[in-house]
Amino acid sequence: MKVTRCFIALFVLVFLISVAMQEEGYCESGEFLAEAMQEYEKADSNSTKNFFLDGFYQGYITGVYDTRSFLFNISSETSREQIFFYVGKFLKDNPHRWHEPASDLVIEAIMEASALQ
């Protein structure tokens, strides 16, 4: 019983320390998202792709889009694939910004795309 409580206390302590140690307060950089985008784009080629990064790219963008949808004026007819394309184009056009938080880049890309609609 005491061992279980000590283990839980240790787990909570490690978790709190790891949260407190995050330097920038974001999970991924634009560089990692750009790497994932390259794997996503391999779907149309005969290249072997990393399915983890491909899924990460789609899931990350979908998560940012879904949680921040109030910021965007995107038509309901816009597909997820079009949103992935907009973000990919933005990343390719702005490699000098890959050091920024991935979520910021996704938001800006979608906002730019929504301004064009």
PDB file of C-alpha atoms in Angstrom:
ATOM      1  CA  MET A   1       0.000   0.000   0.000  1.00  0.00           C
ATOM      2  CA  LYS A   2       2.798   2.410   0.949  1.00  0.00           C
ATOM      3  CA  VAL A   3       4.717   1.449  -2.175  1.00  0.00           C
ATOM      4  CA  THR A   4       1.707   2.269  -4.353  1.00  0.00           C
ATOM      5  CA  ARG A   5       1.277   5.685  -2.725  1.00  0.00           C
ATOM      6  CA  CYS A   6       4.989   6.443  -3.098  1.00  0.00           C
ATOM      7  CA  PHE A   7       4.855   5.402  -6.748  1.00  0.00           C
ATOM      8  CA  ILE A   8       1.835   7.638  -7.427  1.00  0.00           C
ATOM      9  CA  ALA A   9       3.463  10.562  -5.595  1.00  0.00           C
ATOM     10  CA  LEU A  10       6.663  10.080  -7.595  1.00  0.00           C
ATOM     11  CA  PHE A  11       4.729   9.906 -10.861  1.00  0.00           C
ATOM     12  CA  VAL A  12       2.844  13.126 -10.067  1.00  0.00           C
ATOM     13  CA  LEU A  13       6.094  14.850  -9.093  1.00  0.00           C
ATOM     14  CA  VAL A  14       7.839  13.817 -12.323  1.00  0.00           C
ATOM     15  CA  PHE A  15       4.840  14.930 -14.347  1.00  0.00           C
ATOM     16  CA  LEU A  16       4.724  18.354 -12.668  1.00  0.00           C
ATOM     17  CA  ILE A  17       8.454  18.866 -13.124  1.00  0.00           C
ATOM     18  CA  SER A  18       8.283  17.953 -16.803  1.00  0.00           C
ATOM     19  CA  VAL A  19       5.419  20.399 -17.362  1.00  0.00           C
ATOM     20  CA  ALA A  20       7.282  23.156 -15.531  1.00  0.00           C
ATOM     21  CA  MET A  21      10.456  22.570 -17.551  1.00  0.00           C
ATOM     22  CA  GLN A  22       8.915  23.227 -20.952  1.00  0.00           C
ATOM     23  CA  GLU A  23      10.923  26.176 -22.209  1.00  0.00           C
ATOM     24  CA  GLU A  24       8.589  27.605 -24.820  1.00  0.00           C
ATOM     25  CA  GLY A  25       5.279  26.174 -23.692  1.00  0.00           C
ATOM     26  CA  TYR A  26       4.538  24.382 -26.964  1.00  0.00           C
ATOM     27  CA  CYS A  27       4.808  20.792 -28.058  1.00  0.00           C
ATOM     28  CA  GLU A  28       6.265  20.870 -31.522  1.00  0.00           C
ATOM     29  CA  SER A  29       8.252  23.205 -33.711  1.00  0.00           C
ATOM     30  CA  GLY A  30       7.467  24.087 -37.278  1.00  0.00           C
ATOM     31  CA  GLU A  31      10.548  22.098 -38.257  1.00  0.00           C
ATOM     32  CA  PHE A  32       9.032  18.864 -36.970  1.00  0.00           C
ATOM     33  CA  LEU A  33       5.713  19.703 -38.654  1.00  0.00           C
ATOM     34  CA  ALA A  34       7.538  20.348 -41.952  1.00  0.00           C
ATOM     35  CA  GLU A  35       9.231  16.947 -41.647  1.00  0.00           C
ATOM     36  CA  ALA A  36       5.823  15.360 -41.041  1.00  0.00           C
ATOM     37  CA  MET A  37       4.402  17.263 -44.040  1.00  0.00           C
ATOM     38  CA  GLN A  38       7.018  15.680 -46.292  1.00  0.00           C
ATOM     39  CA  GLU A  39       5.853  12.234 -45.186  1.00  0.00           C
ATOM     40  CA  TYR A  40       2.211  13.205 -45.761  1.00  0.00           C
ATOM     41  CA  GLU A  41       3.048  14.280 -49.298  1.00  0.00           C
ATOM     42  CA  LYS A  42       4.616  10.905 -50.109  1.00  0.00           C
ATOM     43  CA  ALA A  43       1.107   9.459 -50.427  1.00  0.00           C
ATOM     44  CA  ASP A  44       1.038  10.441 -54.097  1.00  0.00           C
ATOM     45  CA  SER A  45       4.429   8.929 -54.863  1.00  0.00           C
ATOM     46  CA  ASN A  46       5.805   5.419 -54.799  1.00  0.00           C
ATOM     47  CA  SER A  47       8.178   6.316 -51.949  1.00  0.00           C
ATOM     48  CA  THR A  48       8.157   4.482 -48.656  1.00  0.00           C
ATOM     49  CA  LYS A  49       6.697   6.761 -46.027  1.00  0.00           C
ATOM     50  CA  ASN A  50       6.736   7.046 -42.289  1.00  0.00           C
ATOM     51  CA  PHE A  51       3.115   6.469 -41.319  1.00  0.00           C
ATOM     52  CA  PHE A  52       3.650   7.894 -37.829  1.00  0.00           C
ATOM     53  CA  LEU A  53       4.762  11.276 -39.216  1.00  0.00           C
ATOM     54  CA  ASP A  54       2.039  11.198 -41.872  1.00  0.00           C
ATOM     55  CA  GLY A  55      -0.592  10.617 -39.187  1.00  0.00           C
ATOM     56  CA  PHE A  56       0.994  13.204 -36.918  1.00  0.00           C
ATOM     57  CA  TYR A  57       0.754  15.841 -39.662  1.00  0.00           C
ATOM     58  CA  GLN A  58      -2.912  15.157 -40.307  1.00  0.00           C
ATOM     59  CA  GLY A  59      -3.821  14.794 -36.632  1.00  0.00           C
ATOM     60  CA  TYR A  60      -1.908  17.864 -35.478  1.00  0.00           C
ATOM     61  CA  ILE A  61      -3.455  20.146 -38.087  1.00  0.00           C
ATOM     62  CA  THR A  62      -6.915  18.711 -37.457  1.00  0.00           C
ATOM     63  CA  GLY A  63      -6.492  19.244 -33.718  1.00  0.00           C
ATOM     64  CA  VAL A  64      -5.389  22.858 -34.100  1.00  0.00           C
ATOM     65  CA  TYR A  65      -8.159  23.504 -36.622  1.00  0.00           C
ATOM     66  CA  ASP A  66     -10.844  21.933 -34.455  1.00  0.00           C
ATOM     67  CA  THR A  67      -9.792  23.685 -31.259  1.00  0.00           C
ATOM     68  CA  ARG A  68      -9.375  27.084 -32.886  1.00  0.00           C
ATOM     69  CA  SER A  69     -12.155  26.930 -35.489  1.00  0.00           C
ATOM     70  CA  PHE A  70     -13.680  30.139 -34.114  1.00  0.00           C
ATOM     71  CA  LEU A  71     -10.672  32.001 -35.578  1.00  0.00           C
ATOM     72  CA  PHE A  72     -11.247  30.846 -39.140  1.00  0.00           C
ATOM     73  CA  ASN A  73     -13.750  31.761 -41.793  1.00  0.00           C
ATOM     74  CA  ILE A  74     -13.456  28.517 -43.746  1.00  0.00           C
ATOM     75  CA  SER A  75     -16.263  27.307 -45.956  1.00  0.00           C
ATOM     76  CA  SER A  76     -17.963  24.140 -44.791  1.00  0.00           C
ATOM     77  CA  GLU A  77     -17.219  22.751 -48.261  1.00  0.00           C
ATOM     78  CA  THR A  78     -13.468  22.929 -47.605  1.00  0.00           C
ATOM     79  CA  SER A  79     -12.061  19.440 -47.101  1.00  0.00           C
ATOM     80  CA  ARG A  80      -9.417  18.427 -44.567  1.00  0.00           C
ATOM     81  CA  GLU A  81      -7.113  17.623 -47.481  1.00  0.00           C
ATOM     82  CA  GLN A  82      -7.404  21.235 -48.689  1.00  0.00           C
ATOM     83  CA  ILE A  83      -6.504  22.465 -45.207  1.00  0.00           C
ATOM     84  CA  PHE A  84      -3.497  20.114 -45.145  1.00  0.00           C
ATOM     85  CA  PHE A  85      -2.505  21.549 -48.537  1.00  0.00           C
ATOM     86  CA  TYR A  86      -2.800  25.164 -47.302  1.00  0.00           C
ATOM     87  CA  VAL A  87      -0.619  24.426 -44.290  1.00  0.00           C
ATOM     88  CA  GLY A  88       1.917  22.570 -46.440  1.00  0.00           C
ATOM     89  CA  LYS A  89       2.139  25.456 -48.889  1.00  0.00           C
ATOM     90  CA  PHE A  90       2.598  27.910 -46.029  1.00  0.00           C
ATOM     91  CA  LEU A  91       5.395  25.784 -44.553  1.00  0.00           C
ATOM     92  CA  LYS A  92       7.154  25.511 -47.916  1.00  0.00           C
ATOM     93  CA  ASP A  93       6.867  29.260 -48.485  1.00  0.00           C
ATOM     94  CA  ASN A  94       8.205  30.119 -45.007  1.00  0.00           C
ATOM     95  CA  PRO A  95      11.085  27.783 -44.086  1.00  0.00           C
ATOM     96  CA  HIS A  96      12.719  30.643 -42.176  1.00  0.00           C
ATOM     97  CA  ARG A  97       9.875  30.401 -39.649  1.00  0.00           C
ATOM     98  CA  TRP A  98      10.181  26.696 -38.870  1.00  0.00           C
ATOM     99  CA  HIS A  99      11.724  27.512 -35.490  1.00  0.00           C
ATOM    100  CA  GLU A 100       8.353  28.916 -34.371  1.00  0.00           C
ATOM    101  CA  PRO A 101       5.677  26.853 -32.603  1.00  0.00           C
ATOM    102  CA  ALA A 102       3.894  24.551 -35.042  1.00  0.00           C
ATOM    103  CA  SER A 103       0.471  25.607 -33.737  1.00  0.00           C
ATOM    104  CA  ASP A 104       1.198  29.263 -34.545  1.00  0.00           C
ATOM    105  CA  LEU A 105       2.211  28.350 -38.089  1.00  0.00           C
ATOM    106  CA  VAL A 106      -0.901  26.205 -38.610  1.00  0.00           C
ATOM    107  CA  ILE A 107      -3.168  28.991 -37.347  1.00  0.00           C
ATOM    108  CA  GLU A 108      -1.541  31.590 -39.565  1.00  0.00           C
ATOM    109  CA  ALA A 109      -1.671  29.310 -42.611  1.00  0.00           C
ATOM    110  CA  ILE A 110      -5.364  28.597 -42.163  1.00  0.00           C
ATOM    111  CA  MET A 111      -6.143  32.249 -41.482  1.00  0.00           C
ATOM    112  CA  GLU A 112      -4.393  33.229 -44.718  1.00  0.00           C
ATOM    113  CA  ALA A 113      -6.295  30.532 -46.605  1.00  0.00           C
ATOM    114  CA  SER A 114      -9.613  31.679 -45.129  1.00  0.00           C
ATOM    115  CA  ALA A 115      -8.882  35.247 -46.252  1.00  0.00           C
ATOM    116  CA  LEU A 116      -8.621  33.979 -49.846  1.00  0.00           C
ATOM    117  CA  GLN A 117     -12.079  32.373 -49.764  1.00  0.00           C
TER     118      GLN A 117
END
